[in-house]
């Protein structure tokens, strides 16, 4: 069971609930966020009667019983769905939001030019890697803080908020200074130290699914962030590992309606990593929207042939523009805006 | 290389080509279909020059060099795409065609009632199992020829052509008497004896992808059918096996644009088996169309709770009707009719 | 529940049991083999009391309650383990038996020469493909009955029984004339028509696991054969499909102790297909024995470089001889003979 | 190409090689470890002639050309195999070394009692979790530094070195104070920040394979550690994710001979995580040794029923003792000691 406190609940009201929980033989798990306080009951399942007892205590908004292992991420905890603010719109609202940009920030010019191009085509936010997780230690590892500065400059010019990956929990404060959204990459989905750090930061997070993680693993990873009272979490399906070799990964598109049913968090789809080939990005982007995704994250490069990474799966600005037009049509067909 | 003969090519012209192939040191592989004759060159890759030599021989339509292991299924063999006639429309044409019906034919009344319901909602063909492949020998194995007769009756009433599975090559002639489309199930995708039999039958075939088959394996299985000159082949993506347990299978939706690129054969998507849960069928149906599928095959049951098999993944007629309306909107959004 | 009749049970005793089962509200499932008759109760789980009622009827050996979906294959049905006779030894007995030979029979000389070589190294039986399931219709499909004749000749010379694949249920009678063991290949593990045919043949069967079949799927496939009263069934683990590309398949070695626990049928391991590279065959053969396999099936070719198929995973006779010596040492270390 | 300096190479000799490399148009990648210095050439493949040029420079031991993406981990870099010291023995030497202990350190008494039990049965080192990566934030996360202290006490009593997981690079110095071997868990195999930190620590490392990582991914992760000149790295196969549900993971036993061929680093097998069920641990331990593993890591608990984690896959001391006896016999059968 989870006890959700009212927004203006006092410290006294909170400690009264905790005292009661402990008196009832449970352990209390406190999540204090910027906006509200939630108290979880850890232990055996409470009875329905007890649920009612908590819901009438002063300062309590509601008490919700949840049987799945993911509590705060559970749809039943927030049936209406969570909306995460992004550039004046809401991820998880009716409008489809698209995050676009290069895999890696390669230069000041590159990121500004790309930002302008994706902005013109209708993107809501700019992605770009400053710190890159690379399979090989000999590959380009990113321009670090320089790249963050160049992205901030691109934001000043275009107004697009910045989405960038954080790999090291020590860098969370630095990256928060520049970025609007902290991305957790697939390889770090179960880096629990990092999940706790971005949870504590109260910054918006884009959490990518691990390449061999189940839908439930993803929800449990989100739970790590949510337990710090940080509810600005977007989940991202980016393909899983299977035996198929025609594509880099296999898009688990089933996960989109599954997540929309199981959790209240917004769901973003990444057709670039999920396919690994630019020619499949547009059809998959459309499929993702048709399946119910709230947004997309897409790799765009001015000259994919010269990209230091992921050129094979990057759209050119023209291709991105065409994709956006078709995304709008499919979005409308399923009752969404774009 | 593949030499495609003109439609009216004489036996003499064909044998001249074969003689020439053998003189050039290759083995000739003859595919004689109802509509045209194709002769494959088996052996080392011929030179471009040789290609021209064959293309100018009397009775030859064209000579096509193909480096992939799938020759007749290759897109480059038929760049415009193959259209397979179904109920006055064309699978692979602009219109999205939907095949619907129960997993198993359970009674005369059931199949007729379902046929009327799916017809009314806009289905193009009726599916129904007469011979069922079941994991357990103790499960219901289908009503056999009785079921075929009931389906034929449903066709008389509704005009919907019949799609039904064949598991035993000895039964191909019998099933051809009743069915319009022979379905090869996922478990039999590499039952080469059966593939040869349906190829020889010159009957329309719906070939489902095996649950651990690669896209290339699927194309090679199609090649077995095509080599008998039978080009009325539709491919079907129906989900693959992965570690994910939230859904019965994982829809390999990447395979849809991949197949459209690699082969000229029409591509059908089965959201029922690909998800295994009825609540995910509609979003996946829409995703399949958005990704470029030419058609759908969907399980519909009047009373899913009482179905002898696959009730968990079957839509009710109302749900199917709603799905069809939304399919039409998404089809239109991607420039297709439905 | 399953009712096992005594060996000399009369037709009257059998029909009495069936009458009683039906009177109790169950459906009776009759399996009449060469050696004994088994009657399954299909329907809701009977009570323990009822179990006792059946076990005291005349002609009844025992009544066994089984909750898993595989009944006749269940360990609890035959706790001591089934032993399948092979060349005077018993697969499933204390001795490790090794089946060896080429992927495909390529000529009379080749199969005789190979048979002599593997016999000398200690093999118990000879494998060789007469009818080959090939991914491509353009690949060599086997020499058919000629190959069977050459194998029979090799058997006359060496005394080694013949293991060969059957892909077409119409060919079961022909292949039974020549072969001692019918192999069901991975691609046909759920070809239920074929499973029924080899079950009815009462011939010894080697059933290979499908490349994406679960352990339970394999046991259900065995159930199809066993329900015909044919208990001479050996199961074979030959690798499954995963994302790993360093090897052709991934040996599911966990399946060996799992099968030994779940079923009474003997378990054979195929390190050739499970790895796809000859250099890994010996270490995996040893691992299979250490994990509890009752036997091995290994590809051996006189000149792997010239093999028409599977040369990459075939041992030369010298390598096979060395493997056999090491197999003996590991077998002894785990309390087995070889 | 990689240039390996002699042990006593001077700073001048090293800088001369770097100068030469840069003059030749490559980028030099310097790895300075406690024992030796290695300089990698990053850029296009050098010619064989150039290889010779470097090998004759003063202070150079050898120059090795390597085409695979993993350089320092490559077998050709150290053909004799690396031996990692552990408790007076060598992991990677002829003797099979076994690391054993509980999943989590639960109390001072528990770890001391378990250490004594596994020591008596022949274990070489003690495992135990102080900081636990848990799927759920609500699960027990380990006793942290207290657990490290209790393990240190157990070491004093038994002499067994300590193997424990590090999840946070900030904790590397602290854990190095207590532990003999730093374990990188499967979920952190591509946590590159952490890999760099343990590389820099020059401490012995046990690197577990990620549950969806390929063999090559594992070698590239090792490369991150090795590039800091830290060669005390042991690799650990612990099962991968597949569709099979009978076991928790699928042991990729093929990976053992594959790793022994591709890399010079010692290979440890973890049958506890690879199966997830205690009854399969012993047969898999034997299989791992038969397949060529240099050592094992096994979960042992005094009372598995009461374990806070992984009780289902933990052996009791008696079971571990029996396993050790059988490991010795199989080790001997394959020419190893134990």
mmCIF file with all atom_site columns, N, CA and C in Angstrom, chain D residues 233-269:
data_model
loop_
_atom_site.group_PDB
_atom_site.id
_atom_site.type_symbol
_atom_site.label_atom_id
_atom_site.label_alt_id
_atom_site.label_comp_id
_atom_site.label_asym_id
_atom_site.label_entity_id
_atom_site.label_seq_id
_atom_site.pdbx_PDB_ins_code
_atom_site.Cartn_x
_atom_site.Cartn_y
_atom_site.Cartn_z
_atom_site.occupancy
_atom_site.B_iso_or_equiv
_atom_site.pdbx_formal_charge
_atom_site.auth_seq_id
_atom_site.auth_comp_id
_atom_site.auth_asym_id
_atom_site.auth_atom_id
_atom_site.pdbx_PDB_model_num
ATOM 1   N N  . UNK D 1 233 ? 42.910 -9.593  -14.296 1.00 0.00 ? 233 UNK D N  1
ATOM 2   C CA . UNK D 1 233 ? 41.486 -9.630  -14.644 1.00 0.00 ? 233 UNK D CA 1
ATOM 3   C C  . UNK D 1 233 ? 41.051 -11.071 -14.900 1.00 0.00 ? 233 UNK D C  1
ATOM 4   N N  . UNK D 1 234 ? 39.990 -11.484 -14.235 1.00 0.00 ? 234 UNK D N  1
ATOM 5   C CA . UNK D 1 234 ? 39.380 -12.791 -14.483 1.00 0.00 ? 234 UNK D CA 1
ATOM 6   C C  . UNK D 1 234 ? 38.022 -12.542 -15.102 1.00 0.00 ? 234 UNK D C  1
ATOM 7   N N  . UNK D 1 235 ? 37.676 -13.312 -16.134 1.00 0.00 ? 235 UNK D N  1
ATOM 8   C CA . UNK D 1 235 ? 36.365 -13.179 -16.774 1.00 0.00 ? 235 UNK D CA 1
ATOM 9   C C  . UNK D 1 235 ? 35.417 -14.220 -16.199 1.00 0.00 ? 235 UNK D C  1
ATOM 10  N N  . UNK D 1 236 ? 34.147 -13.901 -16.130 1.00 0.00 ? 236 UNK D N  1
ATOM 11  C CA . UNK D 1 236 ? 33.187 -14.840 -15.549 1.00 0.00 ? 236 UNK D CA 1
ATOM 12  C C  . UNK D 1 236 ? 31.934 -14.986 -16.406 1.00 0.00 ? 236 UNK D C  1
ATOM 13  N N  . UNK D 1 237 ? 31.697 -16.219 -16.873 1.00 0.00 ? 237 UNK D N  1
ATOM 14  C CA . UNK D 1 237 ? 30.440 -16.558 -17.557 1.00 0.00 ? 237 UNK D CA 1
ATOM 15  C C  . UNK D 1 237 ? 29.420 -16.914 -16.485 1.00 0.00 ? 237 UNK D C  1
ATOM 16  N N  . UNK D 1 238 ? 28.241 -16.255 -16.531 1.00 0.00 ? 238 UNK D N  1
ATOM 17  C CA . UNK D 1 238 ? 27.226 -16.470 -15.486 1.00 0.00 ? 238 UNK D CA 1
ATOM 18  C C  . UNK D 1 238 ? 25.819 -16.640 -16.055 1.00 0.00 ? 238 UNK D C  1
ATOM 19  N N  . UNK D 1 239 ? 25.750 -17.001 -17.339 1.00 0.00 ? 239 UNK D N  1
ATOM 20  C CA . UNK D 1 239 ? 24.445 -17.254 -17.945 1.00 0.00 ? 239 UNK D CA 1
ATOM 21  C C  . UNK D 1 239 ? 23.920 -16.034 -18.667 1.00 0.00 ? 239 UNK D C  1
ATOM 22  N N  . UNK D 1 240 ? 23.185 -16.287 -19.731 1.00 0.00 ? 240 UNK D N  1
ATOM 23  C CA . UNK D 1 240 ? 22.616 -15.211 -20.546 1.00 0.00 ? 240 UNK D CA 1
ATOM 24  C C  . UNK D 1 240 ? 21.091 -15.355 -20.580 1.00 0.00 ? 240 UNK D C  1
ATOM 25  N N  . UNK D 1 241 ? 20.442 -14.319 -21.092 1.00 0.00 ? 241 UNK D N  1
ATOM 26  C CA . UNK D 1 241 ? 18.984 -14.333 -21.161 1.00 0.00 ? 241 UNK D CA 1
ATOM 27  C C  . UNK D 1 241 ? 18.509 -14.949 -22.470 1.00 0.00 ? 241 UNK D C  1
ATOM 28  N N  . UNK D 1 242 ? 17.612 -15.912 -22.361 1.00 0.00 ? 242 UNK D N  1
ATOM 29  C CA . UNK D 1 242 ? 17.010 -16.517 -23.546 1.00 0.00 ? 242 UNK D CA 1
ATOM 30  C C  . UNK D 1 242 ? 15.522 -16.719 -23.254 1.00 0.00 ? 242 UNK D C  1
ATOM 31  N N  . UNK D 1 243 ? 14.847 -17.387 -24.186 1.00 0.00 ? 243 UNK D N  1
ATOM 32  C CA . UNK D 1 243 ? 13.414 -17.636 -24.029 1.00 0.00 ? 243 UNK D CA 1
ATOM 33  C C  . UNK D 1 243 ? 13.110 -18.760 -23.029 1.00 0.00 ? 243 UNK D C  1
ATOM 34  N N  . UNK D 1 244 ? 14.106 -19.544 -22.650 1.00 0.00 ? 244 UNK D N  1
ATOM 35  C CA . UNK D 1 244 ? 13.860 -20.710 -21.782 1.00 0.00 ? 244 UNK D CA 1
ATOM 36  C C  . UNK D 1 244 ? 13.490 -20.251 -20.373 1.00 0.00 ? 244 UNK D C  1
ATOM 37  N N  . UNK D 1 245 ? 12.470 -20.869 -19.794 1.00 0.00 ? 245 UNK D N  1
ATOM 38  C CA . UNK D 1 245 ? 12.008 -20.449 -18.469 1.00 0.00 ? 245 UNK D CA 1
ATOM 39  C C  . UNK D 1 245 ? 12.235 -21.514 -17.387 1.00 0.00 ? 245 UNK D C  1
ATOM 40  N N  . UNK D 1 246 ? 12.685 -22.701 -17.771 1.00 0.00 ? 246 UNK D N  1
ATOM 41  C CA . UNK D 1 246 ? 12.917 -23.754 -16.771 1.00 0.00 ? 246 UNK D CA 1
ATOM 42  C C  . UNK D 1 246 ? 14.068 -23.360 -15.832 1.00 0.00 ? 246 UNK D C  1
ATOM 43  N N  . UNK D 1 247 ? 15.022 -22.583 -16.361 1.00 0.00 ? 247 UNK D N  1
ATOM 44  C CA . UNK D 1 247 ? 16.141 -22.120 -15.535 1.00 0.00 ? 247 UNK D CA 1
ATOM 45  C C  . UNK D 1 247 ? 16.169 -20.592 -15.554 1.00 0.00 ? 247 UNK D C  1
ATOM 46  N N  . UNK D 1 248 ? 16.797 -20.007 -14.530 1.00 0.00 ? 248 UNK D N  1
ATOM 47  C CA . UNK D 1 248 ? 16.810 -18.543 -14.378 1.00 0.00 ? 248 UNK D CA 1
ATOM 48  C C  . UNK D 1 248 ? 17.525 -17.870 -15.546 1.00 0.00 ? 248 UNK D C  1
ATOM 49  N N  . UNK D 1 249 ? 18.664 -18.440 -15.941 1.00 0.00 ? 249 UNK D N  1
ATOM 50  C CA . UNK D 1 249 ? 19.404 -17.983 -17.115 1.00 0.00 ? 249 UNK D CA 1
ATOM 51  C C  . UNK D 1 249 ? 19.774 -19.216 -17.928 1.00 0.00 ? 249 UNK D C  1
ATOM 52  N N  . UNK D 1 250 ? 20.392 -19.005 -19.089 1.00 0.00 ? 250 UNK D N  1
ATOM 53  C CA . UNK D 1 250 ? 20.915 -20.122 -19.866 1.00 0.00 ? 250 UNK D CA 1
ATOM 54  C C  . UNK D 1 250 ? 22.441 -20.053 -19.804 1.00 0.00 ? 250 UNK D C  1
ATOM 55  N N  . UNK D 1 251 ? 23.067 -21.083 -19.239 1.00 0.00 ? 251 UNK D N  1
ATOM 56  C CA . UNK D 1 251 ? 24.535 -21.133 -19.200 1.00 0.00 ? 251 UNK D CA 1
ATOM 57  C C  . UNK D 1 251 ? 25.056 -21.096 -20.621 1.00 0.00 ? 251 UNK D C  1
ATOM 58  N N  . UNK D 1 252 ? 25.835 -20.106 -20.974 1.00 0.00 ? 252 UNK D N  1
ATOM 59  C CA . UNK D 1 252 ? 26.460 -20.152 -22.306 1.00 0.00 ? 252 UNK D CA 1
ATOM 60  C C  . UNK D 1 252 ? 27.796 -20.874 -22.161 1.00 0.00 ? 252 UNK D C  1
ATOM 61  N N  . UNK D 1 253 ? 27.698 -22.188 -22.070 1.00 0.00 ? 253 UNK D N  1
ATOM 62  C CA . UNK D 1 253 ? 28.917 -22.961 -21.838 1.00 0.00 ? 253 UNK D CA 1
ATOM 63  C C  . UNK D 1 253 ? 29.844 -22.945 -23.048 1.00 0.00 ? 253 UNK D C  1
ATOM 64  N N  . UNK D 1 254 ? 29.281 -22.704 -24.228 1.00 0.00 ? 254 UNK D N  1
ATOM 65  C CA . UNK D 1 254 ? 30.125 -22.518 -25.420 1.00 0.00 ? 254 UNK D CA 1
ATOM 66  C C  . UNK D 1 254 ? 31.137 -21.403 -25.191 1.00 0.00 ? 254 UNK D C  1
ATOM 67  N N  . UNK D 1 255 ? 30.750 -20.422 -24.400 1.00 0.00 ? 255 UNK D N  1
ATOM 68  C CA . UNK D 1 255 ? 31.612 -19.254 -24.200 1.00 0.00 ? 255 UNK D CA 1
ATOM 69  C C  . UNK D 1 255 ? 32.920 -19.640 -23.510 1.00 0.00 ? 255 UNK D C  1
ATOM 70  N N  . UNK D 1 256 ? 32.914 -20.750 -22.774 1.00 0.00 ? 256 UNK D N  1
ATOM 71  C CA . UNK D 1 256 ? 34.141 -21.113 -22.051 1.00 0.00 ? 256 UNK D CA 1
ATOM 72  C C  . UNK D 1 256 ? 35.267 -21.480 -23.019 1.00 0.00 ? 256 UNK D C  1
ATOM 73  N N  . UNK D 1 257 ? 35.087 -22.486 -23.890 1.00 0.00 ? 257 UNK D N  1
ATOM 74  C CA . UNK D 1 257 ? 36.179 -22.727 -24.849 1.00 0.00 ? 257 UNK D CA 1
ATOM 75  C C  . UNK D 1 257 ? 36.393 -21.552 -25.805 1.00 0.00 ? 257 UNK D C  1
ATOM 76  N N  . UNK D 1 258 ? 35.326 -20.815 -26.113 1.00 0.00 ? 258 UNK D N  1
ATOM 77  C CA . UNK D 1 258 ? 35.490 -19.663 -27.013 1.00 0.00 ? 258 UNK D CA 1
ATOM 78  C C  . UNK D 1 258 ? 36.413 -18.631 -26.360 1.00 0.00 ? 258 UNK D C  1
ATOM 79  N N  . UNK D 1 259 ? 36.174 -18.328 -25.083 1.00 0.00 ? 259 UNK D N  1
ATOM 80  C CA . UNK D 1 259 ? 37.033 -17.354 -24.397 1.00 0.00 ? 259 UNK D CA 1
ATOM 81  C C  . UNK D 1 259 ? 38.458 -17.885 -24.266 1.00 0.00 ? 259 UNK D C  1
ATOM 82  N N  . UNK D 1 260 ? 38.602 -19.161 -23.971 1.00 0.00 ? 260 UNK D N  1
ATOM 83  C CA . UNK D 1 260 ? 39.958 -19.713 -23.819 1.00 0.00 ? 260 UNK D CA 1
ATOM 84  C C  . UNK D 1 260 ? 40.741 -19.586 -25.127 1.00 0.00 ? 260 UNK D C  1
ATOM 85  N N  . UNK D 1 261 ? 40.027 -19.599 -26.247 1.00 0.00 ? 261 UNK D N  1
ATOM 86  C CA . UNK D 1 261 ? 40.690 -19.466 -27.547 1.00 0.00 ? 261 UNK D CA 1
ATOM 87  C C  . UNK D 1 261 ? 40.974 -17.996 -27.875 1.00 0.00 ? 261 UNK D C  1
ATOM 88  N N  . UNK D 1 262 ? 40.040 -17.120 -27.546 1.00 0.00 ? 262 UNK D N  1
ATOM 89  C CA . UNK D 1 262 ? 40.137 -15.733 -28.002 1.00 0.00 ? 262 UNK D CA 1
ATOM 90  C C  . UNK D 1 262 ? 40.982 -14.852 -27.089 1.00 0.00 ? 262 UNK D C  1
ATOM 91  N N  . UNK D 1 263 ? 41.048 -15.202 -25.790 1.00 0.00 ? 263 UNK D N  1
ATOM 92  C CA . UNK D 1 263 ? 41.746 -14.328 -24.855 1.00 0.00 ? 263 UNK D CA 1
ATOM 93  C C  . UNK D 1 263 ? 42.722 -15.114 -23.987 1.00 0.00 ? 263 UNK D C  1
ATOM 94  N N  . UNK D 1 264 ? 43.672 -14.397 -23.405 1.00 0.00 ? 264 UNK D N  1
ATOM 95  C CA . UNK D 1 264 ? 44.650 -15.020 -22.504 1.00 0.00 ? 264 UNK D CA 1
ATOM 96  C C  . UNK D 1 264 ? 44.197 -14.942 -21.052 1.00 0.00 ? 264 UNK D C  1
ATOM 97  N N  . UNK D 1 265 ? 43.073 -14.274 -20.798 1.00 0.00 ? 265 UNK D N  1
ATOM 98  C CA . UNK D 1 265 ? 42.624 -14.078 -19.414 1.00 0.00 ? 265 UNK D CA 1
ATOM 99  C C  . UNK D 1 265 ? 41.972 -15.349 -18.867 1.00 0.00 ? 265 UNK D C  1
ATOM 100 N N  . UNK D 1 266 ? 42.087 -15.594 -17.566 1.00 0.00 ? 266 UNK D N  1
ATOM 101 C CA . UNK D 1 266 ? 41.449 -16.777 -16.988 1.00 0.00 ? 266 UNK D CA 1
ATOM 102 C C  . UNK D 1 266 ? 39.931 -16.671 -17.014 1.00 0.00 ? 266 UNK D C  1
ATOM 103 N N  . UNK D 1 267 ? 39.281 -17.827 -17.075 1.00 0.00 ? 267 UNK D N  1
ATOM 104 C CA . UNK D 1 267 ? 37.824 -17.886 -17.216 1.00 0.00 ? 267 UNK D CA 1
ATOM 105 C C  . UNK D 1 267 ? 37.214 -18.648 -16.032 1.00 0.00 ? 267 UNK D C  1
ATOM 106 N N  . UNK D 1 268 ? 36.294 -17.977 -15.362 1.00 0.00 ? 268 UNK D N  1
ATOM 107 C CA . UNK D 1 268 ? 35.614 -18.541 -14.202 1.00 0.00 ? 268 UNK D CA 1
ATOM 108 C C  . UNK D 1 268 ? 34.158 -18.782 -14.600 1.00 0.00 ? 268 UNK D C  1
ATOM 109 N N  . UNK D 1 269 ? 33.558 -19.846 -14.079 1.00 0.00 ? 269 UNK D N  1
ATOM 110 C CA . UNK D 1 269 ? 32.155 -20.137 -14.394 1.00 0.00 ? 269 UNK D CA 1
ATOM 111 C C  . UNK D 1 269 ? 31.320 -20.069 -13.118 1.00 0.00 ? 269 UNK D C  1
#
